[in-house]
mmCIF file of N, CA and C in Angstrom:
data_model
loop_
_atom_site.group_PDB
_atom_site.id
_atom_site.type_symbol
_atom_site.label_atom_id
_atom_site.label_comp_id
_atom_site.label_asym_id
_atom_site.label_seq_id
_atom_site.Cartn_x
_atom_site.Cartn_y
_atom_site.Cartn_z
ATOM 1 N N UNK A 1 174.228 61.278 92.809
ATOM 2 C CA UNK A 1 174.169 60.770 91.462
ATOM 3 C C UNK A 1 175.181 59.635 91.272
ATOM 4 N N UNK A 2 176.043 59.329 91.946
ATOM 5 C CA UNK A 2 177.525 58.633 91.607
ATOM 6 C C UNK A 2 176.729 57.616 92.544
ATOM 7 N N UNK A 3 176.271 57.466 93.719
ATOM 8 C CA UNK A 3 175.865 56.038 94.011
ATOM 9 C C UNK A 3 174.634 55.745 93.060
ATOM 10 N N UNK A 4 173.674 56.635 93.166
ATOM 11 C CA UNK A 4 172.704 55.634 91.780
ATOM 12 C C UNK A 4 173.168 55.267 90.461
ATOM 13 N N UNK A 5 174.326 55.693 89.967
ATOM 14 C CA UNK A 5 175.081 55.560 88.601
ATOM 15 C C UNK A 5 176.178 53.960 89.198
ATOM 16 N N UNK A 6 176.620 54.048 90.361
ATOM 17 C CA UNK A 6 177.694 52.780 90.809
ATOM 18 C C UNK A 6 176.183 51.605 90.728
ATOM 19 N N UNK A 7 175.240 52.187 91.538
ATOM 20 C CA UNK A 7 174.256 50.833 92.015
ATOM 21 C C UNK A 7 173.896 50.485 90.697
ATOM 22 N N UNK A 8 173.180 50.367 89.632
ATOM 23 C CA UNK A 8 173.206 50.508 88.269
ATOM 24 C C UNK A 8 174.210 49.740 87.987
ATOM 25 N N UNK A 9 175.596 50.374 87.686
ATOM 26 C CA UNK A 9 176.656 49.785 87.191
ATOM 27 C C UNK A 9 176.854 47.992 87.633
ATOM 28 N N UNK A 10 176.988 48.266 88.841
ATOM 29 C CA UNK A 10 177.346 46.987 89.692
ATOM 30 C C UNK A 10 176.425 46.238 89.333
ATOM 31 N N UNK A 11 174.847 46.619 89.430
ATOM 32 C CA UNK A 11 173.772 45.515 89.446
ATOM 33 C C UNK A 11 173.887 45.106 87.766
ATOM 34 N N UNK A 12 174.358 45.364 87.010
ATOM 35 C CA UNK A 12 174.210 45.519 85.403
ATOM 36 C C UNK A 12 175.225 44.387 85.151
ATOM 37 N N UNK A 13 176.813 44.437 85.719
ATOM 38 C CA UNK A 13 177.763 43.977 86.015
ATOM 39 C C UNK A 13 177.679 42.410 86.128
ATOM 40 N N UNK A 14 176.883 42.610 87.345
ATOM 41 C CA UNK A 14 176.662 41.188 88.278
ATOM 42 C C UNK A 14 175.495 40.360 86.824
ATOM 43 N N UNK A 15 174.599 41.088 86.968
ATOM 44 C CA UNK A 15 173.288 40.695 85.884
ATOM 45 C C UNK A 15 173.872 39.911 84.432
ATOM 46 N N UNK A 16 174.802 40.896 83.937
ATOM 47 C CA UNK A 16 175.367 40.520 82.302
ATOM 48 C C UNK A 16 176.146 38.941 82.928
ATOM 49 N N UNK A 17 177.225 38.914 84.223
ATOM 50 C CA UNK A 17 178.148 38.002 84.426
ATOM 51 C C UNK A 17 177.553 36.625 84.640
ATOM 52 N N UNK A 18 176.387 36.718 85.547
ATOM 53 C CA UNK A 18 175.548 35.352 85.661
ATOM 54 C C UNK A 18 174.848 35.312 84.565
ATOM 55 N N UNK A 19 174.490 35.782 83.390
ATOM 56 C CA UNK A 19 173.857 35.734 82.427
ATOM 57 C C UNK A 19 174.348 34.687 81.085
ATOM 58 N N UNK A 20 175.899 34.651 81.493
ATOM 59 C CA UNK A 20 176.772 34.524 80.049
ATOM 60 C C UNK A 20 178.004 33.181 81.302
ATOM 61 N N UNK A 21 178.514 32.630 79.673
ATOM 62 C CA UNK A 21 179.297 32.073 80.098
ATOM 63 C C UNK A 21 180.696 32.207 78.709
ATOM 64 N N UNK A 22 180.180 33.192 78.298
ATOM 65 C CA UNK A 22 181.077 33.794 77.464
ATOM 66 C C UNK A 22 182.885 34.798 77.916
ATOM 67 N N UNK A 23 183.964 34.187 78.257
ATOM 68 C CA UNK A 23 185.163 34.810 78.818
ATOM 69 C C UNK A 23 185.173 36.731 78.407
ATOM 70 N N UNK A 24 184.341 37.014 77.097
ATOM 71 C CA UNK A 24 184.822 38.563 76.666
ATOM 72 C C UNK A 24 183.341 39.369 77.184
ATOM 73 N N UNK A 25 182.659 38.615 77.111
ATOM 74 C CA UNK A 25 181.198 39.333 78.159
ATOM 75 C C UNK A 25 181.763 39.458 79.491
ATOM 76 N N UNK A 26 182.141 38.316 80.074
ATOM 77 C CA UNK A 26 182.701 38.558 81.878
ATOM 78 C C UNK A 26 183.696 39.286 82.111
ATOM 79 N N UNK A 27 184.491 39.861 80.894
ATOM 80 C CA UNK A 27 185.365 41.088 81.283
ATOM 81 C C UNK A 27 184.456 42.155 80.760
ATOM 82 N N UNK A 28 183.723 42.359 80.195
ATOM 83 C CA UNK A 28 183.042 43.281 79.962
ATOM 84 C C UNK A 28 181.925 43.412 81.342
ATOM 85 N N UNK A 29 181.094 42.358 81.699
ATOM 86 C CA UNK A 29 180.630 42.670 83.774
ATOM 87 C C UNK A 29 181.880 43.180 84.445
ATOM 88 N N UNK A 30 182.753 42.530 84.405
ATOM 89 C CA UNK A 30 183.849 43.243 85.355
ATOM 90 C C UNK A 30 184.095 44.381 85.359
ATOM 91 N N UNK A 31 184.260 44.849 83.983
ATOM 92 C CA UNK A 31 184.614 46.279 83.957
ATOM 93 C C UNK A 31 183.276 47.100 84.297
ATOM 94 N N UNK A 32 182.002 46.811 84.080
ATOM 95 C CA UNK A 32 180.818 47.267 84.420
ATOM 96 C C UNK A 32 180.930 47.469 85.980
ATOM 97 N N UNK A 33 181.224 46.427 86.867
ATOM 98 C CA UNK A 33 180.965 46.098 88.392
ATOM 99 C C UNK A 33 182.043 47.129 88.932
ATOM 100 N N UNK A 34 183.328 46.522 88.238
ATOM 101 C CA UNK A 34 184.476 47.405 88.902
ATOM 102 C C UNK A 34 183.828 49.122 88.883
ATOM 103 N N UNK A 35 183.397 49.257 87.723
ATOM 104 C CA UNK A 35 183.444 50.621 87.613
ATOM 105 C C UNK A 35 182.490 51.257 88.768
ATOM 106 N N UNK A 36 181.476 50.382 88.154
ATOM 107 C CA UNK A 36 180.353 50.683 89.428
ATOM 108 C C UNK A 36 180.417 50.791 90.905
ATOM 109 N N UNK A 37 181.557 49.497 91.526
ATOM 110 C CA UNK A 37 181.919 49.895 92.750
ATOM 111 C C UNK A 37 182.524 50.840 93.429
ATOM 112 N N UNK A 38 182.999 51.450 92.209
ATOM 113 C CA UNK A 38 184.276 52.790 92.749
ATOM 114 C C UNK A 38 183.139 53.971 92.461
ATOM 115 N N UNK A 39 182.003 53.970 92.022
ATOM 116 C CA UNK A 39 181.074 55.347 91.513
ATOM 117 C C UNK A 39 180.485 55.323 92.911
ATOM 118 N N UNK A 40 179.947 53.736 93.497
ATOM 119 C CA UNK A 40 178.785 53.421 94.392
ATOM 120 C C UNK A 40 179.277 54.153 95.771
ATOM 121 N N UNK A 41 180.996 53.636 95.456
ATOM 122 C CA UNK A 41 181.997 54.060 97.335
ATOM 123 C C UNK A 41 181.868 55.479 97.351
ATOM 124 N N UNK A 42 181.956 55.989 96.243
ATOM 125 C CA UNK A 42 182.438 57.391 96.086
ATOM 126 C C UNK A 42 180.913 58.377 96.276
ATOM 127 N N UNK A 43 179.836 57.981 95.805
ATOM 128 C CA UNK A 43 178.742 58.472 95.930
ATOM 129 C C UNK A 43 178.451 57.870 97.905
ATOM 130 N N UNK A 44 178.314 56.649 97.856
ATOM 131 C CA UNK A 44 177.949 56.213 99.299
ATOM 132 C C UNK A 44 178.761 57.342 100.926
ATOM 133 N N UNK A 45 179.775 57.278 99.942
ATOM 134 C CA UNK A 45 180.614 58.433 100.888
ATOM 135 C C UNK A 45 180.641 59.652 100.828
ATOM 136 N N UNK A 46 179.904 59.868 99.853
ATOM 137 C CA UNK A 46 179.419 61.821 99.959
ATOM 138 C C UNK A 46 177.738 61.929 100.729
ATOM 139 N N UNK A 47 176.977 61.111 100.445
ATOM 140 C CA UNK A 47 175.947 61.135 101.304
ATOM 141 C C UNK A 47 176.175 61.035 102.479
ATOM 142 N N UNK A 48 176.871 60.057 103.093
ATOM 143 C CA UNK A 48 177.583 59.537 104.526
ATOM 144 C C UNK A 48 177.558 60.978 105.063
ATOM 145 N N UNK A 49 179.077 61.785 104.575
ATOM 146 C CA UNK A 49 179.319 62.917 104.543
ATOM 147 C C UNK A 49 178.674 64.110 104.304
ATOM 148 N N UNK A 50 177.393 64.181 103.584
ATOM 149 C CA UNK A 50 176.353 64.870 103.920
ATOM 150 C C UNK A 50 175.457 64.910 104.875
ATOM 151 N N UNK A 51 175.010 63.513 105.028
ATOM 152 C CA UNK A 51 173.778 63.630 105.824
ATOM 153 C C UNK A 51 173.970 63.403 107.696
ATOM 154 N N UNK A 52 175.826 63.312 107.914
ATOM 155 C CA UNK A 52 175.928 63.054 109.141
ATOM 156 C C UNK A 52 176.666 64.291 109.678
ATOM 157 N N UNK A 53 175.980 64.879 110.640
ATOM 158 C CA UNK A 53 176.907 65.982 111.470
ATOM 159 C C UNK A 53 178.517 65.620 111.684
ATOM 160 N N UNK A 54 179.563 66.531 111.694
ATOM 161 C CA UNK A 54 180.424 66.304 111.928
ATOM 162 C C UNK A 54 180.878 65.463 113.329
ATOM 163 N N UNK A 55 180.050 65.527 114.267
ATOM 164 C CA UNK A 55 180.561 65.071 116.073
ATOM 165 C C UNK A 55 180.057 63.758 115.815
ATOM 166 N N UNK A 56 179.404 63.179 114.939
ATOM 167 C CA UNK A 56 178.530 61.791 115.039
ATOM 168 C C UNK A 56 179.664 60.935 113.619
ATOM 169 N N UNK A 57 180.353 61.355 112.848
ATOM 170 C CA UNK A 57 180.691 61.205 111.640
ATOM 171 C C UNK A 57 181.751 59.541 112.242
ATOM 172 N N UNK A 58 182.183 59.427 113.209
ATOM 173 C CA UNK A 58 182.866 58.486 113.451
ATOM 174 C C UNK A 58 181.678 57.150 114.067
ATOM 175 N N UNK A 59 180.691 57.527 114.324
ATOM 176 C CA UNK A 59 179.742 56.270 115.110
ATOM 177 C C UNK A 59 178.787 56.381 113.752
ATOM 178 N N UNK A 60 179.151 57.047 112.875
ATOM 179 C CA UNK A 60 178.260 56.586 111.436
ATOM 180 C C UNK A 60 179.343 55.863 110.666
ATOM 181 N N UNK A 61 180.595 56.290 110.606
ATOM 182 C CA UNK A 61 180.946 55.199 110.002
ATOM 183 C C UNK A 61 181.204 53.370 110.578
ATOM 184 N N UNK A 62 180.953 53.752 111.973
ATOM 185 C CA UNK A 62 181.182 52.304 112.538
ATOM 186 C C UNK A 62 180.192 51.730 112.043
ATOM 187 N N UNK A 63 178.954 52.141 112.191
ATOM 188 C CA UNK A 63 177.891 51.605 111.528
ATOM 189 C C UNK A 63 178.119 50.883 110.157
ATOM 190 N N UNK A 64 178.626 51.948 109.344
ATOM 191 C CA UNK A 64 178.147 51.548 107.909
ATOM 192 C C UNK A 64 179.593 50.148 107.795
ATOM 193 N N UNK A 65 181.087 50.559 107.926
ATOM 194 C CA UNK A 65 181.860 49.435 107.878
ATOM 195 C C UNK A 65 180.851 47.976 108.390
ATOM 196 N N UNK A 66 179.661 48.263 109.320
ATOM 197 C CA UNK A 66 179.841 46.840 110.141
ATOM 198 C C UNK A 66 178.568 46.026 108.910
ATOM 199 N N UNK A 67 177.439 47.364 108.580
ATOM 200 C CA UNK A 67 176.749 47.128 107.215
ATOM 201 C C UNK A 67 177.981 46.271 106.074
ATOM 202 N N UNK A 68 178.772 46.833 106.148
ATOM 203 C CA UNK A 68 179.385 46.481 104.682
ATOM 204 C C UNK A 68 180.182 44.923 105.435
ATOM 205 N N UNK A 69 180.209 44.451 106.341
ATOM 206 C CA UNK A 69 181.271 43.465 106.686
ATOM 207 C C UNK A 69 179.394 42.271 107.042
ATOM 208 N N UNK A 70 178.779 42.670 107.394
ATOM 209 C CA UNK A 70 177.333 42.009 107.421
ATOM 210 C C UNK A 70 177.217 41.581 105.526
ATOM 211 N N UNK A 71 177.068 42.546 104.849
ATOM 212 C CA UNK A 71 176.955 42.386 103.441
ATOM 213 C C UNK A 71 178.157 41.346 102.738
ATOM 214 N N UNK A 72 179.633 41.465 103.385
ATOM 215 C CA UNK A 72 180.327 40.366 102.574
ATOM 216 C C UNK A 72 179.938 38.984 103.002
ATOM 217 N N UNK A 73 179.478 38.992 104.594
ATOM 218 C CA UNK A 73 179.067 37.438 104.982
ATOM 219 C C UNK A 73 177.968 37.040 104.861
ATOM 220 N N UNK A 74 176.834 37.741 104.298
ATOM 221 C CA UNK A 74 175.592 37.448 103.890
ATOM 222 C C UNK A 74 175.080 36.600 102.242
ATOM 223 N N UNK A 75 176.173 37.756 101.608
ATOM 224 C CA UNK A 75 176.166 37.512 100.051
ATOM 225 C C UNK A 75 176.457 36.280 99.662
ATOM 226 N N UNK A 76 177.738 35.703 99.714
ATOM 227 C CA UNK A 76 178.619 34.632 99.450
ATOM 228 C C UNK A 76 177.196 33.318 100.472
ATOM 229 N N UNK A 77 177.029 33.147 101.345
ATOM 230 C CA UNK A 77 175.748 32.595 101.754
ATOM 231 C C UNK A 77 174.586 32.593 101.858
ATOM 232 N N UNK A 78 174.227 33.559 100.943
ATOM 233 C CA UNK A 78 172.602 33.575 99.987
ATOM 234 C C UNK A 78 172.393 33.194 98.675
ATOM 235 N N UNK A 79 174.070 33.648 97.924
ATOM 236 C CA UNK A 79 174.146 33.814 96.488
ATOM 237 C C UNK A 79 174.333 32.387 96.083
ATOM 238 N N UNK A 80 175.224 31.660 96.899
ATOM 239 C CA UNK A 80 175.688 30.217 96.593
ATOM 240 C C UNK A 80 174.942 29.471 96.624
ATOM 241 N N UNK A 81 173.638 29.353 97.430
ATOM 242 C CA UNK A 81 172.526 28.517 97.414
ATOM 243 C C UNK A 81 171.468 28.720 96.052
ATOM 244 N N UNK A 82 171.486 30.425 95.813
ATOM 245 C CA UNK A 82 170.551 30.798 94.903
ATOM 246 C C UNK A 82 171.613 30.295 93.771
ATOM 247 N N UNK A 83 172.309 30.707 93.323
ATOM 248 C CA UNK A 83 173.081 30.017 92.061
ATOM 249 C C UNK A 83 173.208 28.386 91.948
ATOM 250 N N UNK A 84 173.151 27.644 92.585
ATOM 251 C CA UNK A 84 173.080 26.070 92.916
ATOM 252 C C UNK A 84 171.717 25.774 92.817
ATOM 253 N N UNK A 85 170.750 26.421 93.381
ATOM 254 C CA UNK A 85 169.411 26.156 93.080
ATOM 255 C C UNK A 85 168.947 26.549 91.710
ATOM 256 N N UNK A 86 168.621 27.946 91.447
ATOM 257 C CA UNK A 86 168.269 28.751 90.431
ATOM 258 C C UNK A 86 169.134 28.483 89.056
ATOM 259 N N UNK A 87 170.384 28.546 89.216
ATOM 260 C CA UNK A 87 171.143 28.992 88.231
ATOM 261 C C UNK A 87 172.022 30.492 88.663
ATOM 262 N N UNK A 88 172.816 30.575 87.735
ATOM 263 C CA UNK A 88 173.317 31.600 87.545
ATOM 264 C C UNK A 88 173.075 33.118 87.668
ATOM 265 N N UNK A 89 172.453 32.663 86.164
ATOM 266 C CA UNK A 89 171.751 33.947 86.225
ATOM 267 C C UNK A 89 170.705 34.832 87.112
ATOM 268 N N UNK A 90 170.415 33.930 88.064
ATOM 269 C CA UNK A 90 169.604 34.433 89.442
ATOM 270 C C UNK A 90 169.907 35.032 90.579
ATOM 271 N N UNK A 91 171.739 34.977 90.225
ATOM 272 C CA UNK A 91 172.498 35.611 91.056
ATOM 273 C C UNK A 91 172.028 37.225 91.269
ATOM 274 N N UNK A 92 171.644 37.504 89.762
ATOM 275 C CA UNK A 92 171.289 38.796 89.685
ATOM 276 C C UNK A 92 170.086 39.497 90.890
ATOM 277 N N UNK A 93 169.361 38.206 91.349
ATOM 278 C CA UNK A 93 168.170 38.984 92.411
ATOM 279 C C UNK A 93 168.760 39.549 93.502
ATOM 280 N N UNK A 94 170.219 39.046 93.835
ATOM 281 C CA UNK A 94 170.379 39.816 94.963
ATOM 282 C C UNK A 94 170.761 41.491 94.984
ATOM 283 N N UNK A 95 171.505 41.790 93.836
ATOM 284 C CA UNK A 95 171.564 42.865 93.775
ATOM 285 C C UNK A 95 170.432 43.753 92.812
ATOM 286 N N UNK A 96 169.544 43.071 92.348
ATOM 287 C CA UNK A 96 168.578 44.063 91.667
ATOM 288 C C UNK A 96 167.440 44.089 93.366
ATOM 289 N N UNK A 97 167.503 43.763 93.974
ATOM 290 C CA UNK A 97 166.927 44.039 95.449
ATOM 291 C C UNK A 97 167.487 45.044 95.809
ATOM 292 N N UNK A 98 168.652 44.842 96.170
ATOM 293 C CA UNK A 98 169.385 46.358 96.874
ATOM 294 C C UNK A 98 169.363 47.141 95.677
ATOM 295 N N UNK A 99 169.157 47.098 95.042
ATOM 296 C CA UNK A 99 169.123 48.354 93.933
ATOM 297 C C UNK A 99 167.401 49.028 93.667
ATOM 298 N N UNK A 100 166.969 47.858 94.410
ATOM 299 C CA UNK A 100 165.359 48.617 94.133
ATOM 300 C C UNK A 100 164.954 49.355 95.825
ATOM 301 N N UNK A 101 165.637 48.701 96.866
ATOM 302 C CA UNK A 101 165.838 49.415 98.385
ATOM 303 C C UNK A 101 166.286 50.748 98.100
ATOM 304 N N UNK A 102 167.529 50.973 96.992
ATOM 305 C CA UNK A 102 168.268 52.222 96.981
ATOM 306 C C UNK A 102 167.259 53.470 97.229
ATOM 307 N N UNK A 103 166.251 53.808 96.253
ATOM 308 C CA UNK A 103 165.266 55.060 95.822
ATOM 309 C C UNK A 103 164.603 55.279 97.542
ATOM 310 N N UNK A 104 164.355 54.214 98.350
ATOM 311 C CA UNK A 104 163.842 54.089 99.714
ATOM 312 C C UNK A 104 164.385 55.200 100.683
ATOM 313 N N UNK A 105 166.479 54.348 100.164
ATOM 314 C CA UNK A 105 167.133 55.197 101.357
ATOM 315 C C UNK A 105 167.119 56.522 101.148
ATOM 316 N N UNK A 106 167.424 56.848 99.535
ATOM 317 C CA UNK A 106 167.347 58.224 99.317
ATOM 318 C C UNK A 106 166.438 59.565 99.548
ATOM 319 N N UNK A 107 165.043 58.869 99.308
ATOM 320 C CA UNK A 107 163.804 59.481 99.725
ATOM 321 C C UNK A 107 163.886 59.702 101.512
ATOM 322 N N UNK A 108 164.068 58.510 102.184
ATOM 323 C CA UNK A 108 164.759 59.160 103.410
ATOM 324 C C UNK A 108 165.498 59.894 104.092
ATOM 325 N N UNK A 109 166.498 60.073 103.213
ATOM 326 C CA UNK A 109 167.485 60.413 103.749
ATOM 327 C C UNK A 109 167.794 62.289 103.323
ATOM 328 N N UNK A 110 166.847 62.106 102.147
ATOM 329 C CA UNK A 110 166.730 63.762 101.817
ATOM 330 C C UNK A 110 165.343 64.626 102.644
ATOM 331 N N UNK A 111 164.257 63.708 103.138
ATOM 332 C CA UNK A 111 163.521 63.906 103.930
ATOM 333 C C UNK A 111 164.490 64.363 105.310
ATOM 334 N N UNK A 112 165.008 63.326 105.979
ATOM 335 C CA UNK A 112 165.828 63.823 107.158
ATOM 336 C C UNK A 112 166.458 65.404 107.156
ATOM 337 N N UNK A 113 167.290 65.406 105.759
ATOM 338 C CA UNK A 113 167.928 66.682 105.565
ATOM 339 C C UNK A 113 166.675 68.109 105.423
ATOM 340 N N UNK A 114 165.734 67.864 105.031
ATOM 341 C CA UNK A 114 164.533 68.768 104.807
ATOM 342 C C UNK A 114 164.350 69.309 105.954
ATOM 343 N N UNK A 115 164.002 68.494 106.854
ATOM 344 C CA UNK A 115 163.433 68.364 108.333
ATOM 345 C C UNK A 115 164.637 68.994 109.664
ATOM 346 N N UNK A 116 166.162 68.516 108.924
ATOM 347 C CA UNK A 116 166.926 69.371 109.777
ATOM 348 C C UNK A 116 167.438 68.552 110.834
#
């Protein structure tokens, strides 16, 4: 529940911030995003921690750090073109994407656990 409540948050965050060019709206995304990122880590890391056996728990997290270090050098060079092209507010497609992938991983990933 805490990563679909962070993914939400964050994508809401990002969405309101490219939306506005208003200084008391963009602390109001911030506090949306911030919040959201600390729900998303905290949920992302109890699934982690659910769905990976304890003997594998270190070659799942190599994985996911190298996901999340792929995701900071991807963003900043997708988003900058789409905001320069699009606008701003279009920034928002990148994360309403991963937020519509989310329901994917989950359905997977509770399937896996079903199955054992």
């Amino acid at each position: 529940m805490a990563l679909a409540i962070g993914s939400v948050l964050l994508t809401a965050g990002v969405v309101l911030a490219g939306a506005t060019d208003r200084v008391p709206i963009w602390l109001l995304a911030l506090a949306a995003t911030g919040i959201g990122v600390g729900a998303g880590q905290t949920g992302s890391t109890g699934v982690l921690l659910d769905a990976v056996p304890v003997e594998r728990i270190v070659s799942a997290m190599v994985v996911w750090s190298r996901l999340a270090i792929v995701g900071c050098l991807v963003g900043p060079a997708v988003g900058g073109p789409i905001a320069a092209t699009l606008g701003f507010g279009a920034v928002a497609l990148l994360p309403l994407a991963g937020l519509l992938v989310l329901p994917a991983v989950a359905v997977g990933a509770s399937r896996k656990q079903d199955t054992g």
